[in-house]
Amino acid sequence: MRSPVFYRAFLILFLAALNTVLASCGGSASSSGAVSNGATDPGIALAQVRFMTPPMGWNSWNTFACNDTEAIIKSVADAIASNGMAAAGYQYVTVDDCWVGGRNATTGQLYSNATTFPDGIQALAAYVHSKGLKFGLYTSAGTNTCAGLAHGTRPASYPPGVGAGSLGHEAVDAQTFANWGVDYIKMDYCGGNLSAFPAMRAGIAATGRTMYLSINPYSANTTLTTNFAADGTLYVPAYADMSRISQDISAKFTSVTSIIDTSAADAAWAVPGYFNDMDMLEVGNGMTADQDTAHFAMWAMMSSGLNAGNDVRSQSAATQALLTNSAIIAVNQDPLALQAVLDTPDSSATLQVWTKPLSANGTRAVALLNRGSTAAPITVNFANLGLGGPVQATNLVNGASLGTVTQSLTQTVPATGVVLVKLAGSDPVAVNGPLAPQGWIWSTVQSGTVAVKAANGVSPPVGATAAGAVVVHGSSYIDGITVNAPAQLVYRLNGRCTTFQSDIGLDAAAQGAGTVDYQVWADNVELYDSGLVTSATPVKTVRVSVAGRNSLRLVITDGQNGVTNDVADWADPWLYCS
Ligand code: GLA
């Protein structure tokens, strides 16, 4: 084990000079290649393609439940193609539950209900494709679909969905869906078996067709705990492109706020290419205009999928305008793809400030959310965001400039409503040297805080607490960052750095237990994946080229056995920058 003092001196005196050469030779990085729409990602089990921004589309369930028909789906596709929604980015038209007529006893293949989907799913998918849209279809991880179990709205003699789930039929169903031209699979749970999710992912891979996998381990009759991964049952990001994190939404503001809280609790689990699904939208389904705006803005802020759930064929002008608001959609589709986090110092239980860094340097989307029953002023203090001024502020809902402000912005926010703004100021940008004391633009930790040990009495960055020691395998490091996994940090590099280097390992506080996985991402490309790290894993040194990158995302996630004792370090993390 090297001595930390020698290590630092060595770094300062020699490695800086050798940096470019070593980085160009690849160092010790395990590069997994480009990770973006259309590119393979061998770093994540079984996923052929990672979709780096949340999906947008429409789903039949919230409006039609089990009364969906082929005629309805076609007319919805007509509307989306022509009313501005397709142009705004909505692309998946998804048939939810109750389309199944049964399963062919000989071939094992599903077929559609002959009364409601008489022309079959393949023809329906072709129709949707002919409108320039993509086609989504529902299935379940059980023997029955959720309607067959929970919603019971059809005759008892043959409730839809009985015997129609994909459990045990994942491969044949994936192939059937591929043959039909399905682009998006919504896979529900409802008393199913968790094994069906990875089996479906494998089934999709075997077809060779790109199909988005949106899963719901929380549907009615669920047996899972509220935090899907905390018990280590299934590490969802390895298998799904997006996962529901809550029970079913309803068109009530209390439902909206409860899902916001659940998603916030799961923010640290969302790694690049995987999003927390806050359920289909209830915009246009009966809440007030202010509540609809808050709902839509928060789904955008938290990088949820945006699947409209209203009858888009007959929506009001206000609903249409909200669903196609390009500035709000741009927040959801921002390429940095971070989930908004609560600005705790500026927030109370009722009046909250949520922040989401955007890809452009110095920019943040900020939602001032009033959960209470009276209008009230909400203030965001820029120092709490690590944002420097002067700051240009713009209202993203109506496009109004709020002028140039310094230090803070206060807006009066309607009851059960939101003011969504964009702030453009200046960010902490990484500089050459130890990373631990430097300011990040975003952090998320499932429990506890980001604890930073900085050398020579340097203060920890905004949002961090001071760590007493960073000790890995008996070695005490001069600088370091200690977190409870899952936890993530994002820094701005602005193309000025060449190499990131850090030792990694479980902290002494893990007490010999715990299992984690380290990932280093830059601009949503995975540069390094440690594989499983336990207390038996010797200290590893990560060294990756970040040349030309604008952002650095440090991820420590669960080792897929639950998060107990997952206390982990970035030890003497260092950036080489010009
Ligand atoms: C569950 C899901 C819903 C919908 C229904 C269909 O309740 O959470 O989104 O798919 O099943 O039965």
Coordinates of C-alpha atoms and ligand atoms in Angstrom, one line a residue:
M1 CA 0.0 0.0 0.0
R2 CA 1.4 3.3 -1.0
S3 CA 1.8 6.1 1.6
P4 CA -0.7 8.9 1.0
V5 CA 2.0 11.5 1.5
F6 CA 4.2 9.9 -1.1
Y7 CA 1.2 9.4 -3.3
R8 CA 0.3 13.1 -3.3
A9 CA 3.9 14.3 -3.8
F10 CA 4.3 11.9 -6.7
L11 CA 1.1 13.1 -8.2
I12 CA 2.1 16.8 -8.0
L13 CA 5.6 16.4 -9.2
F14 CA 5.4 13.8 -11.9
L15 CA 2.0 12.6 -13.0
A16 CA 0.8 16.0 -14.1
A17 CA 3.6 16.1 -16.7
L18 CA 2.9 12.5 -17.8
N19 CA -0.9 12.9 -17.7
T20 CA -1.6 13.4 -21.4
V21 CA 0.6 10.6 -22.5
L22 CA -0.9 8.1 -20.0
A23 CA -4.4 9.2 -20.6
S24 CA -3.9 8.7 -24.4
C25 CA -2.7 5.2 -23.7
G26 CA -6.0 4.5 -21.9
G27 CA -4.5 4.3 -18.3
S28 CA -6.5 1.8 -16.2
A29 CA -9.8 2.8 -17.6
S30 CA -12.2 0.1 -18.6
S31 CA -13.9 2.0 -21.4
S32 CA -17.2 0.6 -22.4
G33 CA -17.5 2.7 -25.5
A34 CA -20.2 5.1 -26.5
V35 CA -23.4 5.0 -24.5
S36 CA -26.2 6.8 -26.2
N37 CA -29.4 6.2 -28.2
G38 CA -28.5 3.5 -30.7
A39 CA -25.2 2.5 -29.2
T40 CA -24.5 -0.7 -27.3
D41 CA -23.5 -0.7 -23.7
P42 CA -21.7 -3.8 -22.5
G43 CA -21.4 -2.2 -19.1
I44 CA -25.0 -2.8 -18.1
A45 CA -26.4 -6.3 -18.1
L46 CA -28.4 -7.3 -21.1
A47 CA -29.4 -3.8 -22.2
Q48 CA -28.8 -3.4 -25.9
V49 CA -29.4 0.3 -26.0
R50 CA -29.5 2.9 -23.3
F51 CA -32.0 5.7 -23.8
M52 CA -30.4 8.7 -22.4
T53 CA -33.5 10.9 -22.0
P54 CA -36.9 10.0 -20.6
P55 CA -39.5 8.6 -23.0
M56 CA -42.4 10.7 -24.2
G57 CA -45.7 9.4 -25.4
W58 CA -49.3 8.5 -24.4
N59 CA -50.8 5.6 -22.6
S60 CA -54.5 4.4 -22.6
W61 CA -54.9 3.4 -19.0
N62 CA -55.7 6.7 -17.2
T63 CA -58.6 7.6 -19.4
F64 CA -59.8 4.3 -20.9
A65 CA -58.8 1.6 -18.4
C66 CA -60.2 -1.7 -19.8
N67 CA -62.4 0.1 -22.4
D68 CA -59.5 0.6 -24.8
T69 CA -60.1 -0.4 -28.4
E70 CA -58.3 -0.5 -31.6
A71 CA -60.5 2.3 -32.9
I72 CA -59.7 4.5 -29.9
I73 CA -55.9 3.9 -30.3
K74 CA -56.0 4.8 -34.0
S75 CA -57.9 8.0 -33.4
V76 CA -55.5 8.9 -30.5
A77 CA -52.6 8.3 -32.9
D78 CA -54.3 10.6 -35.5
A79 CA -54.6 13.3 -32.8
I80 CA -51.1 13.1 -31.6
A81 CA -49.7 13.2 -35.1
S82 CA -51.6 16.3 -36.0
N83 CA -52.3 18.4 -32.9
G84 CA -48.7 19.4 -32.2
M85 CA -47.9 16.7 -29.7
A86 CA -45.8 14.6 -32.1
A87 CA -43.9 17.8 -33.0
A88 CA -43.4 18.5 -29.3
G89 CA -41.7 15.1 -28.8
Y90 CA -44.5 12.6 -27.9
Q91 CA -43.7 9.5 -29.8
Y92 CA -44.9 6.3 -28.1
V93 CA -48.6 5.4 -28.3
T94 CA -49.1 2.6 -25.8
V95 CA -52.0 0.2 -25.4
D96 CA -52.3 -0.6 -21.7
D97 CA -54.0 -3.6 -20.2
C98 CA -57.0 -5.5 -21.5
W99 CA -56.0 -6.0 -25.2
V100 CA -55.3 -9.7 -24.8
G101 CA -57.8 -12.2 -26.1
G102 CA -55.8 -15.3 -24.9
R103 CA -52.8 -17.4 -25.6
N104 CA -52.6 -19.9 -28.4
A105 CA -52.3 -23.3 -26.7
T106 CA -50.1 -24.7 -29.6
T107 CA -47.8 -21.8 -30.4
G108 CA -47.9 -20.2 -27.0
Q109 CA -48.4 -16.8 -28.6
L110 CA -50.7 -14.1 -27.3
Y111 CA -53.5 -12.9 -29.5
S112 CA -55.7 -9.8 -29.1
N113 CA -59.3 -9.6 -28.0
A114 CA -61.3 -10.3 -31.2
T115 CA -64.0 -7.8 -30.3
T116 CA -62.0 -4.8 -29.2
F117 CA -58.9 -5.3 -31.3
P118 CA -60.3 -7.2 -34.3
D119 CA -57.5 -6.4 -36.8
G120 CA -54.8 -7.6 -34.4
I121 CA -51.9 -5.8 -32.8
Q122 CA -49.6 -6.0 -35.8
A123 CA -52.0 -4.0 -38.0
L124 CA -52.5 -1.5 -35.2
A125 CA -48.7 -1.0 -34.7
A126 CA -48.4 -0.5 -38.5
Y127 CA -51.1 2.1 -38.3
V128 CA -49.4 3.9 -35.5
H129 CA -46.1 3.7 -37.4
S130 CA -47.8 5.1 -40.5
K131 CA -48.4 8.3 -38.4
G132 CA -44.7 8.6 -37.7
L133 CA -45.2 7.4 -34.2
K134 CA -43.9 4.4 -32.2
F135 CA -46.0 1.7 -30.7
G136 CA -46.2 0.5 -27.1
L137 CA -47.9 -2.5 -25.6
Y138 CA -48.7 -3.8 -22.1
T139 CA -47.8 -7.1 -20.5
S140 CA -47.3 -8.3 -17.0
A141 CA -44.7 -10.2 -15.0
G142 CA -47.3 -12.6 -13.6
T143 CA -49.6 -15.3 -14.9
N144 CA -52.3 -12.7 -15.2
T145 CA -52.3 -9.0 -16.0
C146 CA -53.3 -6.5 -13.4
A147 CA -56.8 -6.3 -14.9
G148 CA -57.2 -10.0 -14.5
L149 CA -56.4 -9.7 -10.9
A150 CA -57.1 -6.3 -9.6
H151 CA -59.4 -4.3 -11.8
G152 CA -62.1 -7.0 -12.5
T153 CA -64.1 -4.9 -14.9
R154 CA -65.0 -7.7 -17.4
P155 CA -67.3 -10.7 -17.0
A156 CA -66.1 -13.2 -14.5
S157 CA -66.4 -15.9 -17.1
Y158 CA -63.3 -14.5 -18.8
P159 CA -61.9 -11.4 -17.2
P160 CA -59.3 -9.9 -19.5
G161 CA -55.8 -10.7 -18.6
V162 CA -56.4 -14.0 -16.9
G163 CA -53.7 -16.3 -18.1
A164 CA -52.3 -13.5 -20.2
G165 CA -49.2 -12.4 -18.3
S166 CA -45.7 -13.0 -19.6
L167 CA -44.4 -15.0 -16.7
G168 CA -42.8 -18.1 -18.1
H169 CA -43.4 -16.9 -21.7
E170 CA -41.0 -13.9 -21.7
A171 CA -39.0 -15.1 -24.7
V172 CA -41.9 -16.0 -26.9
D173 CA -43.8 -12.8 -25.9
A174 CA -40.7 -10.6 -26.7
Q175 CA -40.5 -12.3 -30.1
T176 CA -44.2 -11.9 -30.7
F177 CA -44.0 -8.2 -29.8
A178 CA -41.0 -7.8 -32.0
N179 CA -42.8 -9.5 -34.9
W180 CA -45.7 -7.1 -34.4
G181 CA -43.5 -4.1 -34.5
V182 CA -43.7 -3.1 -30.8
D183 CA -41.2 -0.4 -29.8
Y184 CA -42.0 0.0 -26.1
I185 CA -43.1 -2.7 -23.6
K186 CA -44.9 -1.7 -20.4
M187 CA -44.4 -4.6 -18.1
D188 CA -46.6 -4.6 -15.0
Y189 CA -46.2 -6.8 -11.9
C190 CA -49.4 -7.6 -10.1
G191 CA -48.5 -10.6 -8.1
G192 CA -46.0 -11.7 -10.6
N193 CA -42.4 -12.9 -10.3
L194 CA -39.4 -10.6 -10.3
S195 CA -37.6 -13.0 -12.5
A196 CA -39.9 -12.0 -15.4
F197 CA -38.2 -8.6 -15.7
P198 CA -34.6 -9.8 -16.5
A199 CA -36.1 -12.7 -18.5
M200 CA -38.0 -10.1 -20.6
R201 CA -34.9 -8.0 -21.0
A202 CA -33.1 -11.2 -22.2
G203 CA -36.0 -12.0 -24.5
I204 CA -35.9 -8.5 -26.0
A205 CA -32.1 -8.8 -26.6
A206 CA -32.7 -12.2 -28.4
T207 CA -35.1 -10.6 -30.8
G208 CA -32.6 -8.0 -32.0
R209 CA -35.3 -5.4 -32.1
T210 CA -34.9 -2.2 -30.0
M211 CA -37.8 -2.2 -27.5
Y212 CA -37.9 0.2 -24.6
L213 CA -38.6 -1.7 -21.4
S214 CA -40.7 0.2 -18.9
I215 CA -41.5 -1.9 -15.8
N216 CA -43.8 -1.5 -12.9
P217 CA -42.8 -3.5 -9.8
Y218 CA -45.3 -1.5 -7.7
S219 CA -48.6 -2.3 -9.4
A220 CA -51.6 -3.5 -7.5
N221 CA -51.1 -6.7 -5.5
T222 CA -47.4 -5.9 -5.2
T223 CA -45.4 -7.7 -2.6
L224 CA -42.4 -5.4 -2.9
T225 CA -41.4 -2.8 -0.4
T226 CA -41.8 0.8 -1.3
N227 CA -38.1 1.2 -2.2
F228 CA -37.6 -1.3 -4.9
A229 CA -33.9 -1.8 -4.5
A230 CA -33.2 -1.2 -0.8
D231 CA -33.9 -4.8 -0.1
G232 CA -31.6 -5.9 -2.9
T233 CA -34.3 -8.0 -4.4
L234 CA -33.8 -6.7 -7.9
Y235 CA -31.3 -4.1 -9.1
V236 CA -33.8 -2.6 -11.5
P237 CA -31.4 -0.2 -13.4
A238 CA -29.6 -3.3 -14.8
Y239 CA -32.7 -4.5 -16.5
A240 CA -35.2 -1.8 -17.2
D241 CA -35.0 1.5 -19.0
M242 CA -37.5 3.0 -16.6
S243 CA -39.3 1.7 -13.6
R244 CA -42.4 2.9 -11.7
I245 CA -41.6 3.9 -8.2
S246 CA -45.1 4.2 -6.8
Q247 CA -48.6 2.9 -6.7
D248 CA -51.0 4.2 -9.3
I249 CA -51.4 7.9 -9.8
S250 CA -54.8 9.5 -9.6
A251 CA -56.0 13.0 -10.7
K252 CA -55.5 14.5 -7.2
F253 CA -52.8 16.8 -6.0
T254 CA -52.1 14.7 -3.0
S255 CA -51.3 11.8 -5.4
V256 CA -49.0 14.1 -7.3
T257 CA -47.1 15.2 -4.2
S258 CA -46.8 11.8 -2.8
I259 CA -45.2 10.5 -6.0
I260 CA -42.8 13.5 -6.0
D261 CA -41.7 12.4 -2.5
T262 CA -41.3 8.8 -3.5
S263 CA -39.3 9.7 -6.6
A264 CA -37.1 12.0 -4.5
A265 CA -36.3 9.2 -2.2
D266 CA -35.2 7.1 -5.1
A267 CA -33.2 9.8 -7.0
A268 CA -29.9 8.2 -6.2
W269 CA -30.8 5.0 -7.9
A270 CA -31.3 6.7 -11.3
V271 CA -28.1 6.2 -13.3
P272 CA -27.5 7.5 -16.8
G273 CA -29.9 5.7 -19.2
Y274 CA -32.3 4.7 -16.4
F275 CA -35.2 6.9 -15.0
N276 CA -37.6 6.8 -12.2
D277 CA -41.1 6.6 -13.7
M278 CA -43.6 8.7 -11.8
D279 CA -46.5 7.1 -13.7
M280 CA -48.7 8.4 -16.6
L281 CA -49.7 12.0 -16.5
E282 CA -53.1 13.2 -15.2
V283 CA -52.8 16.5 -17.0
G284 CA -56.3 17.4 -18.4
N285 CA -58.0 14.9 -16.2
G286 CA -59.7 17.2 -13.7
M287 CA -57.2 18.9 -11.5
T288 CA -57.0 22.7 -11.5
A289 CA -54.9 24.5 -14.1
D290 CA -52.3 25.4 -11.4
Q291 CA -52.2 21.8 -10.2
D292 CA -51.8 20.5 -13.8
T293 CA -48.9 22.9 -14.3
A294 CA -47.2 21.9 -11.1
H295 CA -47.7 18.2 -11.9
F296 CA -46.3 18.5 -15.5
A297 CA -43.4 20.8 -14.4
M298 CA -42.4 18.4 -11.6
W299 CA -42.5 15.3 -13.9
A300 CA -40.3 17.3 -16.2
M301 CA -38.0 18.4 -13.4
M302 CA -37.6 14.9 -12.0
S303 CA -36.8 13.3 -15.4
S304 CA -39.8 11.1 -15.3
G305 CA -41.2 9.6 -18.5
L306 CA -43.8 12.0 -19.9
N307 CA -46.7 9.7 -21.0
A308 CA -49.9 11.7 -21.4
G309 CA -52.9 9.9 -19.9
N310 CA -55.8 12.2 -21.0
D311 CA -58.0 11.9 -24.0
V312 CA -55.9 13.9 -26.3
R313 CA -58.6 13.9 -29.0
S314 CA -60.7 16.3 -27.0
Q315 CA -58.3 18.2 -24.8
S316 CA -58.8 21.8 -23.9
A317 CA -56.6 24.5 -25.4
A318 CA -55.0 25.0 -22.0
T319 CA -54.2 21.3 -21.7
Q320 CA -52.9 21.2 -25.2
A321 CA -50.7 24.3 -24.5
L322 CA -49.3 22.8 -21.3
L323 CA -48.5 19.4 -22.8
T324 CA -46.7 21.0 -25.7
N325 CA -44.9 23.7 -23.7
S326 CA -41.5 23.4 -25.3
A327 CA -39.6 25.1 -22.5
I328 CA -40.9 22.6 -19.9
I329 CA -40.3 19.7 -22.2
A330 CA -36.8 20.9 -22.8
V331 CA -36.2 20.6 -19.0
N332 CA -37.4 17.0 -19.2
Q333 CA -35.3 16.2 -22.2
D334 CA -32.1 18.1 -21.2
P335 CA -29.2 15.9 -22.3
L336 CA -27.5 16.1 -18.8
A337 CA -30.6 14.1 -17.8
L338 CA -30.4 14.7 -14.0
Q339 CA -33.3 14.2 -11.7
A340 CA -34.2 17.4 -9.7
V341 CA -33.3 17.4 -6.1
L342 CA -34.7 19.3 -3.2
D343 CA -32.9 22.5 -2.2
T344 CA -33.3 21.7 1.5
P345 CA -32.1 25.0 3.1
D346 CA -34.7 26.9 1.0
S347 CA -37.6 24.4 1.5
S348 CA -40.2 23.6 4.1
A349 CA -42.8 20.8 4.0
T350 CA -45.2 23.1 2.2
L351 CA -43.0 25.5 0.2
Q352 CA -40.3 23.8 -1.7
V353 CA -37.4 24.6 -4.1
W354 CA -36.4 21.9 -6.5
T355 CA -33.3 22.2 -8.7
K356 CA -32.1 20.5 -11.8
P357 CA -28.8 21.5 -13.4
L358 CA -29.2 21.7 -17.2
S359 CA -26.5 20.9 -19.7
A360 CA -25.5 24.5 -20.6
N361 CA -22.9 25.8 -18.2
G362 CA -24.3 27.9 -15.3
T363 CA -27.9 26.9 -16.0
R364 CA -30.5 25.4 -13.6
A365 CA -34.1 24.7 -13.9
V366 CA -35.8 25.6 -10.6
A367 CA -39.3 24.7 -9.5
L368 CA -40.8 26.8 -6.7
L369 CA -43.5 24.4 -5.6
N370 CA -46.3 25.4 -3.2
R371 CA -48.0 22.4 -1.8
G372 CA -50.2 24.5 0.5
S373 CA -53.7 25.9 0.2
T374 CA -52.8 29.6 0.0
A375 CA -50.6 31.5 -2.4
A376 CA -47.2 32.3 -0.8
P377 CA -43.8 33.7 -1.7
I378 CA -41.0 31.2 -2.2
T379 CA -37.3 32.2 -2.4
V380 CA -34.4 30.4 -3.9
N381 CA -31.0 31.5 -2.6
F382 CA -28.3 31.0 -5.3
A383 CA -25.6 30.3 -2.8
N384 CA -27.4 27.2 -1.7
L385 CA -27.2 25.9 -5.3
G386 CA -23.5 26.9 -5.6
L387 CA -24.6 29.2 -8.4
G388 CA -22.8 32.5 -8.9
G389 CA -24.3 35.7 -10.2
P390 CA -25.5 37.8 -11.8
V391 CA -28.3 35.4 -12.7
Q392 CA -30.7 35.8 -15.6
A393 CA -34.1 34.4 -14.6
T394 CA -36.8 33.3 -17.0
N395 CA -40.3 32.0 -16.3
L396 CA -40.4 28.8 -18.3
V397 CA -44.2 28.4 -18.2
N398 CA -45.0 31.7 -19.9
G399 CA -41.5 32.7 -21.3
A400 CA -41.4 36.0 -19.3
S401 CA -38.0 37.4 -18.4
L402 CA -37.7 37.9 -14.7
G403 CA -34.6 40.1 -15.3
T404 CA -31.2 39.9 -13.8
V405 CA -31.0 39.1 -10.1
T406 CA -28.3 38.7 -7.6
Q407 CA -28.2 36.4 -4.6
S408 CA -31.8 35.2 -4.6
L409 CA -35.1 35.1 -6.5
T410 CA -38.5 35.3 -4.8
Q411 CA -41.8 34.6 -6.6
T412 CA -45.3 34.4 -5.3
V413 CA -46.5 30.9 -6.1
P414 CA -50.2 30.0 -6.3
A415 CA -51.8 27.5 -4.0
T416 CA -51.1 23.9 -5.1
G417 CA -49.0 25.3 -7.9
V418 CA -45.6 26.0 -9.2
V419 CA -43.4 28.7 -10.7
L420 CA -40.9 27.1 -12.9
V421 CA -37.8 29.2 -13.8
K422 CA -34.6 28.9 -15.6
L423 CA -31.6 30.5 -13.9
A424 CA -28.5 31.3 -15.9
G425 CA -25.5 32.3 -13.9
S426 CA -22.1 30.8 -13.3
D427 CA -21.2 27.4 -11.9
P428 CA -18.2 26.1 -10.1
V429 CA -16.0 24.7 -12.8
A430 CA -13.5 22.0 -11.9
V431 CA -9.9 23.1 -11.6
N432 CA -6.6 21.3 -11.7
G433 CA -6.0 19.6 -8.3
P434 CA -7.7 17.6 -5.6
L435 CA -11.4 17.2 -6.4
A436 CA -12.7 16.7 -2.8
P437 CA -12.9 20.4 -1.9
Q438 CA -14.3 21.5 -5.2
G439 CA -17.9 22.4 -5.8
W440 CA -20.3 20.1 -7.6
I441 CA -23.5 21.2 -9.4
W442 CA -25.6 18.2 -8.2
S443 CA -25.5 15.5 -5.6
T444 CA -27.9 12.9 -4.5
V445 CA -27.5 10.5 -1.6
Q446 CA -30.1 8.0 -0.6
S447 CA -29.2 8.4 3.1
G448 CA -27.0 10.7 5.1
T449 CA -24.8 13.4 3.5
V450 CA -21.8 13.8 1.2
A451 CA -19.0 13.9 3.7
V452 CA -15.8 15.6 2.4
K453 CA -12.3 15.6 3.9
A454 CA -10.3 18.4 2.5
A455 CA -6.6 18.9 3.3
N456 CA -5.1 21.9 5.0
G457 CA -8.2 23.2 6.6
V458 CA -10.0 23.9 3.3
S459 CA -13.7 24.1 3.7
P460 CA -15.9 21.4 2.3
P461 CA -18.0 22.5 -0.8
V462 CA -21.6 23.8 -0.6
G463 CA -23.9 21.0 0.5
A464 CA -21.2 18.8 2.0
T465 CA -20.5 18.0 5.7
A466 CA -16.9 17.7 7.0
A467 CA -15.5 14.1 7.2
G468 CA -13.1 13.4 10.0
A469 CA -11.2 10.7 8.1
V470 CA -11.2 8.8 4.9
V471 CA -9.8 5.3 5.6
V472 CA -9.7 2.5 3.1
H473 CA -8.1 -0.8 4.0
G474 CA -6.2 0.8 6.9
S475 CA -4.8 3.7 4.8
S476 CA -5.8 7.2 5.7
Y477 CA -6.2 9.6 2.8
I478 CA -5.5 13.3 2.8
D479 CA -8.6 14.2 0.8
G480 CA -11.7 12.2 0.1
I481 CA -15.4 11.9 -0.3
T482 CA -17.4 9.5 1.8
V483 CA -21.0 8.5 1.0
N484 CA -23.6 5.9 1.7
A485 CA -24.4 4.2 -1.6
P486 CA -26.3 4.8 -3.7
A487 CA -24.9 8.3 -4.1
Q488 CA -23.9 10.5 -7.0
L489 CA -22.0 13.7 -7.7
V490 CA -21.8 15.8 -10.9
Y491 CA -19.1 18.3 -11.7
R492 CA -18.8 20.7 -14.6
L493 CA -15.5 20.2 -16.5
N494 CA -16.3 22.4 -19.5
G495 CA -13.8 20.6 -21.7
R496 CA -10.9 21.9 -19.6
C497 CA -9.7 18.7 -18.0
T498 CA -7.9 15.7 -19.3
T499 CA -7.9 13.0 -16.6
F500 CA -9.8 12.0 -13.5
Q501 CA -8.0 9.7 -11.0
S502 CA -9.1 8.3 -7.6
D503 CA -8.6 5.4 -5.3
I504 CA -11.8 3.6 -4.5
G505 CA -12.9 1.2 -1.8
L506 CA -15.3 0.7 1.0
D507 CA -14.6 3.0 3.9
A508 CA -13.6 1.8 7.3
A509 CA -17.0 2.9 8.5
A510 CA -18.5 0.0 6.5
Q511 CA -17.1 -2.2 9.2
G512 CA -16.0 -5.0 6.9
A513 CA -19.4 -5.4 5.4
G514 CA -21.2 -3.8 2.4
T515 CA -21.0 -4.2 -1.3
V516 CA -20.9 -1.4 -3.9
D517 CA -20.3 -0.7 -7.6
Y518 CA -18.4 2.4 -8.7
Q519 CA -19.1 4.0 -12.0
V520 CA -17.5 7.1 -13.7
W521 CA -19.5 8.8 -16.4
A522 CA -18.7 11.8 -18.5
D523 CA -21.3 13.4 -20.7
N524 CA -23.4 10.3 -20.2
V525 CA -20.7 8.0 -21.5
E526 CA -19.6 5.3 -19.0
L527 CA -15.8 5.5 -18.7
Y528 CA -15.3 3.1 -15.8
D529 CA -17.2 0.4 -14.0
S530 CA -15.5 -1.2 -11.0
G531 CA -17.7 -4.3 -10.9
L532 CA -18.5 -5.6 -7.4
V533 CA -16.5 -4.0 -4.6
T534 CA -16.5 -5.6 -1.2
S535 CA -14.3 -5.3 1.9
A536 CA -12.2 -8.1 0.4
T537 CA -11.5 -6.0 -2.8
P538 CA -8.1 -4.4 -2.7
V539 CA -7.9 -0.7 -3.2
K540 CA -8.4 0.1 -6.9
T541 CA -7.1 3.2 -8.7
V542 CA -9.4 4.6 -11.3
R543 CA -7.8 6.6 -14.0
V544 CA -9.8 7.8 -17.0
S545 CA -9.5 10.3 -19.8
V546 CA -12.1 13.0 -19.5
A547 CA -10.5 15.1 -22.3
G548 CA -13.1 17.3 -24.0
R549 CA -15.9 16.3 -21.6
N550 CA -18.2 18.9 -20.2
S551 CA -19.5 16.9 -17.2
L552 CA -18.2 14.3 -14.8
R553 CA -20.6 12.0 -12.9
L554 CA -19.3 9.9 -10.1
V555 CA -21.7 7.1 -9.1
I556 CA -21.4 4.7 -6.3
T557 CA -24.4 2.3 -6.4
D558 CA -25.6 -0.8 -4.6
G559 CA -23.7 -4.1 -5.0
Q560 CA -27.1 -5.6 -5.6
N561 CA -27.5 -7.0 -2.1
G562 CA -29.1 -4.1 -0.3
V563 CA -27.5 -0.9 1.0
T564 CA -26.6 -1.9 4.6
N565 CA -23.0 -0.9 5.4
D566 CA -22.5 0.5 1.8
V567 CA -20.2 3.3 3.1
A568 CA -17.8 4.0 0.3
D569 CA -15.0 6.4 -0.6
W570 CA -13.5 8.4 -3.4
A571 CA -10.0 8.6 -1.9
D572 CA -7.7 11.3 -3.0
P573 CA -9.8 12.0 -6.1
W574 CA -7.9 14.3 -8.5
L575 CA -8.6 16.2 -11.7
Y576 CA -5.9 17.2 -14.2
C577 CA -7.1 20.3 -16.0
S578 CA -5.6 23.1 -18.0
Ligands
GLA1 C1 -51.7 -1.4 -12.7 C2 -50.7 -0.4 -13.3 C3 -51.5 0.6 -14.1 C4 -52.2 -0.1 -15.2 C5 -53.1 -1.2 -14.6 C6 -53.7 -2.1 -15.7 O1 -52.5 -0.9 -11.8 O2 -50.1 0.3 -12.3 O3 -50.6 1.6 -14.6 O4 -51.3 -0.7 -16.1 O5 -52.4 -2.1 -13.8 O6 -54.4 -3.1 -15.2

